[in-house]
Amino acid sequence: MILRSALPFWVEADLLRSRATDALGLQNMADVLADKILPGLSVLTTRARYFSFLCWVRNRLRRYDELPIHKWEVALAFAEAKCHPKDDRTAGQPGGDNSKCRYIGSRNIFNYLDNRDRALRNPTVVFKNPAWRAYRPSMVSLGLIEDGSPWNLTETGQSLAREYEKAIRYRGRGITPLPDAACLSRISNGERRILRTVIGLNRRRIQDGDSTSLSVRRQFVCEVERRFGQNIASLSPDSVLQRYERIRMRGQTDLQKALHAAVIWEWLSLGLNVIFVGWSLEVHAGESHRFMRSLILRLRLMPRNRLPTHLTSIDALTKPETVGRALAAIRHALELLPDDHRVLFFGDDAYRAFEIGRRLLRDKSIALKGRVERFLRDLYILHQQAKGDQLWIVTGQSGNYKPALGPSLQIPPSVQPHAYRLSAFGQIVRDLGGI
Amino acid sequence: MGKVSGLSWIKTADKIHEFVNRHGREAPRRAILCTFDFNQQRFEDKIQTELTRAGKPFRTLVLVDAGELRKQLTCAGPRFQGYQVAPVRCRGSAVFHAKLIFLSAGSHHLVGIGSSNLTPGGLGSNLELMYFADDSDLSGQALVGGATHFLGELSKTTTVNLPQSARAFIRRSCLDITPREGVIIDSLGRPLVDQMVEACRGAGLKTIKTLSVLSPWHSGTNTQDQGDRGVLNRLQRDFSLRGKERIHLYTEGRSRRRGPRLPGIQVHVRRLDDLSGGADAGDGDDSAFDRIPARVHAKAYLARSSRDGVFFFGSANCTMPALVRSARKGGNVEILAATRLGKPDMPFLQNDLKDLFCPATSDGYETHPKRRRDEPCGNVLAAEFVRRKDYWELRLEAPGILRQKLFITGGDGIRFIPVWIRRGVGIVARDNALRLLRETFPESRADDWQPEVCCGVLYERIVNRSLPFPVSFPIIRPMEDEDPCTALESMLLEEMGRLRPCSRRGDSSATTPESVSASDHEEADDILAALAETHHQGELDRLAVRVAGLKKFLVRSKLGSRYIRQRTELFRQQISSMKQIRPHILREILRYLNFASIAAVGSPRNETQ
């Protein structure tokens, strides 16, 4: 017996989207650690006054709708463009008038100064994704809005909205460009008081065992104050994390352990990412064998490889010296890792990444070439798992690697360290008048 | 893609989602997935999420070709959480190449058959054909019966090796379905090509005019996609195709529409212009691009007479090991579904082939079918951790070994443990097993840890190489090996739709679905509490509590009297096979279950369902 008129179907692509530049999926662990260091914030929440502005906008809307919020954001961008014109030479420079005034839409808003109606009618022409989407999770976490649609304001959110309203004195009807007082840099005292409280900058005693996100942020502020004093002008992974490279594990707080874990993870990620991106670039240039030779040579000369001096972005990825530094970074991460990695890290992903490094540098049971081949294959598998269908390289017919073709191929020219929300937090603290 | 009318484009995960949405509340829930290649992340992101939705987990078994699985395990530290991955090893260089999805929830079943592996390519990056049917109509019932027949044969055959627990799980999943022969043809016993010819004759196709073959002719990876021109000659002969260009080959081409050079065969290659943006690809809209698959991976054969035809689709490429050899004679394990197409059905397929393929240019390339290189797979097929009364035991399966000493190790790769294999089975017990358990599953060091379905990796030392093999806590143990109380508990948990007796914090698989009423929830909790209480009691008490729990679930079932009768019969069969229960107790249990069934079927509440 056979089936009758049973027609199969073509399988429609079920693609996995991935972060554009996170080639090996190491960002996930960085996010987990960032949640332990600065929970409730993100790398996108860089301006404190967006919180009060968005509370004010949400308060104005009777019914929740994302489009009007996006339009109000463009209205704010017009106000910013008026306060900080494009020809201002001090823009973006320390000490300049608008050095602190980074706002969303600054790239395109000047093209629409004469055609405001169009921009306000269709805000996506100025910027595609509203700031609301980036700030909303943090607003929930800070207790400014309720969790879940329609994202109603909490009491704190309503107070913040009232303070913003009081500060800008907006009398317009409909969505029109906002007054100068709406500028993100002119934060009022009332707003500052509320925001400092919800972010954890107010002097408040931390209860033992208090692990709410506010308490963890407060602990971080105390920790930063202890280490850096009041000077937090340069909160970056490089400046903060490297101070936690060598600490005693006993007697340390969870936050200090998380910072220690972050620096280890950063060295490992930097090493693996530099090698993988460099290799991908060489595969695209048809020179993958050259890269492999260089990697083998650098492994032979392992003791001579110098560690990068800072945890900052690295370019010239295909140069042998850069490869050597990447190997030194991996070795350094393995040296810093305690015997039982579960003290600091959990989950298979972290274990797998360390294991890849360990098998390259410490497993002497197979020849160097075999180790390098296995290492690259391991990296390729990580890449496959991280990028889904947006691979940079693919395996060819005879097992060799070749460039992937596709519309979304983005190999960055340099490798950036993970941000751990430190710079964003530093900017917010500056907006709110420092620690 | 500018199609007038053709086959539809559907995501595999959507079909599974639909079934789980409709029937996923009913227990027991089981899933068996057969694949050649396996990508853990894609499977977990797209399929496993569907199979564990809303706290209604399916007991999932993934059967993967042993060689391909080993490649996955070579990657550092893989873990398969919440499902069991079982390697299938065929003879010599043959591979387990069948692709099948079999889901059952309560009395409902879904079968998917086609060319898709559980990989990014299989889930849509490649050009793949799949067919899904549930048992709501006659054709679906036939397909479910066909899949059951194949799985039943697979669990019984000695031609391929797979772990005992996987065999037991397959057998248990297929117990309540009547197998049907001929709907899905497989290469376990006989070559596929012979069965294809028979199916055509059986369908009344006396003279076959043309045979269209859709199969990849060269591969971007080292899979079994290398076409073989000898097979085309064999097809021509067996299907009695006379005259020139009676075979139409649709395959992957090379640059500038070059196809394989095959005299006397009309070759069509994949249109390359589609890949650089089809007619529908609008500005800034990449969804159209997403739908254009890159590589031909579908496998199908259409035998046509002047009026109608028989269409075969499934896993078999146009190669010798796939079509011409049976698994018994060193061929692959392949499956094909056969369907009869009438005149109205033909254009669907032909329009698509016309859209997706174009005639190849005359400067074809020479083809030389490659033999798959035999790679060492190791002696150990798989291993399982089994909890005995007060210690752990690791049971190794190394089929084909009568008596030999092997060396295995855990994650550290340094300390090797010698294990004697006798008649294909080796046991590591007590301290060594505990050490390996701790190394493979570090979470087992915690005090409140409970084993759950998951797989890790151990290594076997052969000369200077460490070859990985999967080690798991199996979904079920073979009934005859198991303590009757444990076996009954496992049956009861399955009826309750749970994977394990106690829930851990934040564990979605053990939570009760929203659809379950509060009283059901309480009842389930009561049964679990009763199970926990009897852990320190005598065997008779433990048996009694488990059987009473089973009866309770049976009586309360809302799936109708027929279902209850079937389940009772099933339980009776399963319990009868437990050799360790004393006969007089067994008699009482069976009598009790029979009464339960009568009571349930007689109650008006169940009749109305």
JSON list of C-alpha atoms in Angstrom, two decimals, chain A residues 1-17 28 128 340-342 348-349 351-356 358-359 365-366 374 377-378 381-391 395-400 402 405-408, chain B residues 7-13 15 40-42 45-46 74-79 116 120 122-125 127-132 139 142-143 180-183 203 214 219-220 222 289-291 310-311 313 338-341 345 348 352 356 442 445:
[
{"chain": "A", "resi": 1, "resn": "MET", "atom": "CA", "xyz": [0.00, 0.00, 0.00]},
{"chain": "A", "resi": 2, "resn": "ILE", "atom": "CA", "xyz": [1.32, 3.45, -0.85]},
{"chain": "A", "resi": 3, "resn": "LEU", "atom": "CA", "xyz": [0.09, 6.97, -0.11]},
{"chain": "A", "resi": 4, "resn": "ARG", "atom": "CA", "xyz": [-2.21, 8.83, -2.51]},
{"chain": "A", "resi": 5, "resn": "SER", "atom": "CA", "xyz": [-1.66, 12.40, -3.68]},
{"chain": "A", "resi": 6, "resn": "ALA", "atom": "CA", "xyz": [0.60, 13.17, -0.74]},
{"chain": "A", "resi": 7, "resn": "LEU", "atom": "CA", "xyz": [2.69, 16.11, -1.88]},
{"chain": "A", "resi": 8, "resn": "PRO", "atom": "CA", "xyz": [5.68, 17.12, 0.22]},
{"chain": "A", "resi": 9, "resn": "PHE", "atom": "CA", "xyz": [6.71, 20.72, 0.79]},
{"chain": "A", "resi": 10, "resn": "TRP", "atom": "CA", "xyz": [9.95, 22.61, 0.35]},
{"chain": "A", "resi": 11, "resn": "VAL", "atom": "CA", "xyz": [11.52, 23.44, 3.65]},
{"chain": "A", "resi": 12, "resn": "GLU", "atom": "CA", "xyz": [11.51, 27.17, 4.23]},
{"chain": "A", "resi": 13, "resn": "ALA", "atom": "CA", "xyz": [14.65, 28.58, 5.78]},
{"chain": "A", "resi": 14, "resn": "ASP", "atom": "CA", "xyz": [14.44, 28.84, 9.55]},
{"chain": "A", "resi": 15, "resn": "LEU", "atom": "CA", "xyz": [17.34, 31.15, 10.15]},
{"chain": "A", "resi": 16, "resn": "LEU", "atom": "CA", "xyz": [19.11, 32.00, 13.33]},
{"chain": "A", "resi": 17, "resn": "ARG", "atom": "CA", "xyz": [19.97, 35.65, 13.65]},
{"chain": "A", "resi": 28, "resn": "ASN", "atom": "CA", "xyz": [26.84, 35.67, 26.21]},
{"chain": "A", "resi": 128, "resn": "LYS", "atom": "CA", "xyz": [15.33, 53.10, 12.68]},
{"chain": "A", "resi": 340, "resn": "ASP", "atom": "CA", "xyz": [38.12, 24.79, 39.57]},
{"chain": "A", "resi": 341, "resn": "HIS", "atom": "CA", "xyz": [36.68, 27.16, 36.99]},
{"chain": "A", "resi": 342, "resn": "ARG", "atom": "CA", "xyz": [33.21, 26.76, 38.49]},
{"chain": "A", "resi": 348, "resn": "ASP", "atom": "CA", "xyz": [29.16, 24.69, 29.35]},
{"chain": "A", "resi": 349, "resn": "ASP", "atom": "CA", "xyz": [29.94, 27.67, 27.13]},
{"chain": "A", "resi": 351, "resn": "TYR", "atom": "CA", "xyz": [34.08, 25.59, 29.97]},
{"chain": "A", "resi": 352, "resn": "ARG", "atom": "CA", "xyz": [34.17, 24.94, 26.23]},
{"chain": "A", "resi": 353, "resn": "ALA", "atom": "CA", "xyz": [36.01, 28.17, 25.46]},
{"chain": "A", "resi": 354, "resn": "PHE", "atom": "CA", "xyz": [38.65, 27.56, 28.14]},
{"chain": "A", "resi": 355, "resn": "GLU", "atom": "CA", "xyz": [38.97, 23.97, 26.99]},
{"chain": "A", "resi": 356, "resn": "ILE", "atom": "CA", "xyz": [39.70, 25.13, 23.44]},
{"chain": "A", "resi": 358, "resn": "ARG", "atom": "CA", "xyz": [43.81, 24.65, 27.03]},
{"chain": "A", "resi": 359, "resn": "ARG", "atom": "CA", "xyz": [43.91, 22.04, 24.28]},
{"chain": "A", "resi": 365, "resn": "SER", "atom": "CA", "xyz": [49.98, 14.72, 23.36]},
{"chain": "A", "resi": 366, "resn": "ILE", "atom": "CA", "xyz": [49.68, 15.54, 19.65]},
{"chain": "A", "resi": 374, "resn": "ARG", "atom": "CA", "xyz": [42.03, 21.03, 15.94]},
{"chain": "A", "resi": 377, "resn": "ARG", "atom": "CA", "xyz": [38.18, 23.42, 13.87]},
{"chain": "A", "resi": 378, "resn": "ASP", "atom": "CA", "xyz": [37.02, 24.07, 17.43]},
{"chain": "A", "resi": 381, "resn": "ILE", "atom": "CA", "xyz": [32.37, 24.98, 15.51]},
{"chain": "A", "resi": 382, "resn": "LEU", "atom": "CA", "xyz": [31.98, 27.80, 18.03]},
{"chain": "A", "resi": 383, "resn": "HIS", "atom": "CA", "xyz": [31.49, 30.17, 15.12]},
{"chain": "A", "resi": 384, "resn": "GLN", "atom": "CA", "xyz": [28.86, 27.90, 13.58]},
{"chain": "A", "resi": 385, "resn": "GLN", "atom": "CA", "xyz": [26.99, 27.75, 16.83]},
{"chain": "A", "resi": 386, "resn": "ALA", "atom": "CA", "xyz": [27.19, 31.48, 17.40]},
{"chain": "A", "resi": 387, "resn": "LYS", "atom": "CA", "xyz": [26.41, 32.80, 13.95]},
{"chain": "A", "resi": 388, "resn": "GLY", "atom": "CA", "xyz": [23.79, 30.34, 12.78]},
{"chain": "A", "resi": 389, "resn": "ASP", "atom": "CA", "xyz": [23.27, 31.14, 9.13]},
{"chain": "A", "resi": 390, "resn": "GLN", "atom": "CA", "xyz": [25.44, 34.21, 9.00]},
{"chain": "A", "resi": 391, "resn": "LEU", "atom": "CA", "xyz": [28.76, 32.43, 8.85]},
{"chain": "A", "resi": 395, "resn": "THR", "atom": "CA", "xyz": [33.99, 24.24, 5.13]},
{"chain": "A", "resi": 396, "resn": "GLY", "atom": "CA", "xyz": [34.63, 23.26, 1.53]},
{"chain": "A", "resi": 397, "resn": "GLN", "atom": "CA", "xyz": [34.40, 19.94, -0.27]},
{"chain": "A", "resi": 398, "resn": "SER", "atom": "CA", "xyz": [37.69, 18.56, 0.99]},
{"chain": "A", "resi": 399, "resn": "GLY", "atom": "CA", "xyz": [37.35, 19.88, 4.49]},
{"chain": "A", "resi": 400, "resn": "ASN", "atom": "CA", "xyz": [39.24, 23.11, 3.76]},
{"chain": "A", "resi": 402, "resn": "LYS", "atom": "CA", "xyz": [36.47, 28.96, 2.26]},
{"chain": "A", "resi": 405, "resn": "LEU", "atom": "CA", "xyz": [28.85, 34.12, 0.49]},
{"chain": "A", "resi": 406, "resn": "GLY", "atom": "CA", "xyz": [25.81, 36.01, 1.60]},
{"chain": "A", "resi": 407, "resn": "PRO", "atom": "CA", "xyz": [24.18, 39.34, 2.14]},
{"chain": "A", "resi": 408, "resn": "SER", "atom": "CA", "xyz": [25.07, 39.70, 5.79]},
{"chain": "B", "resi": 7, "resn": "LEU", "atom": "CA", "xyz": [4.64, 22.97, -3.66]},
{"chain": "B", "resi": 8, "resn": "SER", "atom": "CA", "xyz": [4.30, 25.14, -0.60]},
{"chain": "B", "resi": 9, "resn": "TRP", "atom": "CA", "xyz": [7.21, 26.42, 1.50]},
{"chain": "B", "resi": 10, "resn": "ILE", "atom": "CA", "xyz": [6.87, 25.58, 5.18]},
{"chain": "B", "resi": 11, "resn": "LYS", "atom": "CA", "xyz": [9.24, 25.57, 8.13]},
{"chain": "B", "resi": 12, "resn": "THR", "atom": "CA", "xyz": [9.81, 22.22, 9.79]},
{"chain": "B", "resi": 13, "resn": "ALA", "atom": "CA", "xyz": [9.60, 23.82, 13.24]},
{"chain": "B", "resi": 15, "resn": "LYS", "atom": "CA", "xyz": [4.76, 21.83, 11.66]},
{"chain": "B", "resi": 40, "resn": "GLN", "atom": "CA", "xyz": [23.21, 20.60, 18.54]},
{"chain": "B", "resi": 41, "resn": "GLN", "atom": "CA", "xyz": [22.61, 24.31, 18.68]},
{"chain": "B", "resi": 42, "resn": "ARG", "atom": "CA", "xyz": [20.20, 24.44, 15.79]},
{"chain": "B", "resi": 45, "resn": "ASP", "atom": "CA", "xyz": [17.02, 26.41, 19.24]},
{"chain": "B", "resi": 46, "resn": "LYS", "atom": "CA", "xyz": [14.45, 25.29, 16.73]},
{"chain": "B", "resi": 74, "resn": "THR", "atom": "CA", "xyz": [35.33, 15.89, 19.16]},
{"chain": "B", "resi": 75, "resn": "CYS", "atom": "CA", "xyz": [34.46, 19.51, 19.78]},
{"chain": "B", "resi": 76, "resn": "ALA", "atom": "CA", "xyz": [35.38, 20.43, 23.32]},
{"chain": "B", "resi": 77, "resn": "GLY", "atom": "CA", "xyz": [32.88, 19.59, 26.04]},
{"chain": "B", "resi": 78, "resn": "PRO", "atom": "CA", "xyz": [29.49, 19.09, 24.35]},
{"chain": "B", "resi": 79, "resn": "ARG", "atom": "CA", "xyz": [26.47, 18.36, 26.53]},
{"chain": "B", "resi": 116, "resn": "SER", "atom": "CA", "xyz": [16.20, 17.26, 6.15]},
{"chain": "B", "resi": 120, "resn": "PRO", "atom": "CA", "xyz": [21.16, 24.56, 9.66]},
{"chain": "B", "resi": 122, "resn": "GLY", "atom": "CA", "xyz": [18.40, 20.75, 6.83]},
{"chain": "B", "resi": 123, "resn": "LEU", "atom": "CA", "xyz": [16.22, 23.34, 8.46]},
{"chain": "B", "resi": 124, "resn": "GLY", "atom": "CA", "xyz": [16.08, 25.42, 5.35]},
{"chain": "B", "resi": 125, "resn": "SER", "atom": "CA", "xyz": [19.42, 26.70, 4.10]},
{"chain": "B", "resi": 127, "resn": "LEU", "atom": "CA", "xyz": [16.79, 22.91, -0.87]},
{"chain": "B", "resi": 128, "resn": "GLU", "atom": "CA", "xyz": [14.97, 20.18, 1.07]},
{"chain": "B", "resi": 129, "resn": "LEU", "atom": "CA", "xyz": [11.74, 18.25, 0.67]},
{"chain": "B", "resi": 130, "resn": "MET", "atom": "CA", "xyz": [9.70, 17.15, 3.68]},
{"chain": "B", "resi": 131, "resn": "TYR", "atom": "CA", "xyz": [6.27, 15.69, 4.20]},
{"chain": "B", "resi": 132, "resn": "PHE", "atom": "CA", "xyz": [4.38, 15.80, 7.49]},
{"chain": "B", "resi": 139, "resn": "SER", "atom": "CA", "xyz": [-3.23, 8.95, 4.55]},
{"chain": "B", "resi": 142, "resn": "ALA", "atom": "CA", "xyz": [-0.90, 5.05, 6.79]},
{"chain": "B", "resi": 143, "resn": "LEU", "atom": "CA", "xyz": [2.24, 7.14, 7.13]},
{"chain": "B", "resi": 180, "resn": "ARG", "atom": "CA", "xyz": [2.02, -0.93, 7.88]},
{"chain": "B", "resi": 181, "resn": "GLU", "atom": "CA", "xyz": [4.39, -2.25, 5.33]},
{"chain": "B", "resi": 182, "resn": "GLY", "atom": "CA", "xyz": [5.08, -0.55, 2.01]},
{"chain": "B", "resi": 183, "resn": "VAL", "atom": "CA", "xyz": [4.14, 3.05, 2.85]},
{"chain": "B", "resi": 203, "resn": "ALA", "atom": "CA", "xyz": [0.34, 1.12, -8.15]},
{"chain": "B", "resi": 214, "resn": "LEU", "atom": "CA", "xyz": [16.24, 14.88, -7.96]},
{"chain": "B", "resi": 219, "resn": "SER", "atom": "CA", "xyz": [28.66, 17.75, -2.14]},
{"chain": "B", "resi": 220, "resn": "GLY", "atom": "CA", "xyz": [29.87, 20.84, -0.36]},
{"chain": "B", "resi": 222, "resn": "ASN", "atom": "CA", "xyz": [31.90, 15.19, 3.02]},
{"chain": "B", "resi": 289, "resn": "PHE", "atom": "CA", "xyz": [16.56, 36.16, -0.08]},
{"chain": "B", "resi": 290, "resn": "ASP", "atom": "CA", "xyz": [16.21, 34.06, 3.04]},
{"chain": "B", "resi": 291, "resn": "ARG", "atom": "CA", "xyz": [13.80, 31.77, 1.24]},
{"chain": "B", "resi": 310, "resn": "VAL", "atom": "CA", "xyz": [4.58, 7.33, -8.43]},
{"chain": "B", "resi": 311, "resn": "PHE", "atom": "CA", "xyz": [6.65, 9.78, -6.44]},
{"chain": "B", "resi": 313, "resn": "PHE", "atom": "CA", "xyz": [10.94, 11.10, -1.63]},
{"chain": "B", "resi": 338, "resn": "ALA", "atom": "CA", "xyz": [6.00, 6.41, -1.82]},
{"chain": "B", "resi": 339, "resn": "THR", "atom": "CA", "xyz": [2.94, 8.25, -3.04]},
{"chain": "B", "resi": 340, "resn": "ARG", "atom": "CA", "xyz": [0.80, 7.89, -6.12]},
{"chain": "B", "resi": 341, "resn": "LEU", "atom": "CA", "xyz": [0.24, 11.14, -8.00]},
{"chain": "B", "resi": 345, "resn": "ASP", "atom": "CA", "xyz": [-0.97, 16.67, -8.83]},
{"chain": "B", "resi": 348, "resn": "PHE", "atom": "CA", "xyz": [2.73, 21.25, -8.70]},
{"chain": "B", "resi": 352, "resn": "ASP", "atom": "CA", "xyz": [8.67, 23.98, -9.19]},
{"chain": "B", "resi": 356, "resn": "LEU", "atom": "CA", "xyz": [14.26, 26.07, -9.64]},
{"chain": "B", "resi": 442, "resn": "PRO", "atom": "CA", "xyz": [30.16, 18.01, 37.52]},
{"chain": "B", "resi": 445, "resn": "ARG", "atom": "CA", "xyz": [28.62, 16.70, 43.20]}
]
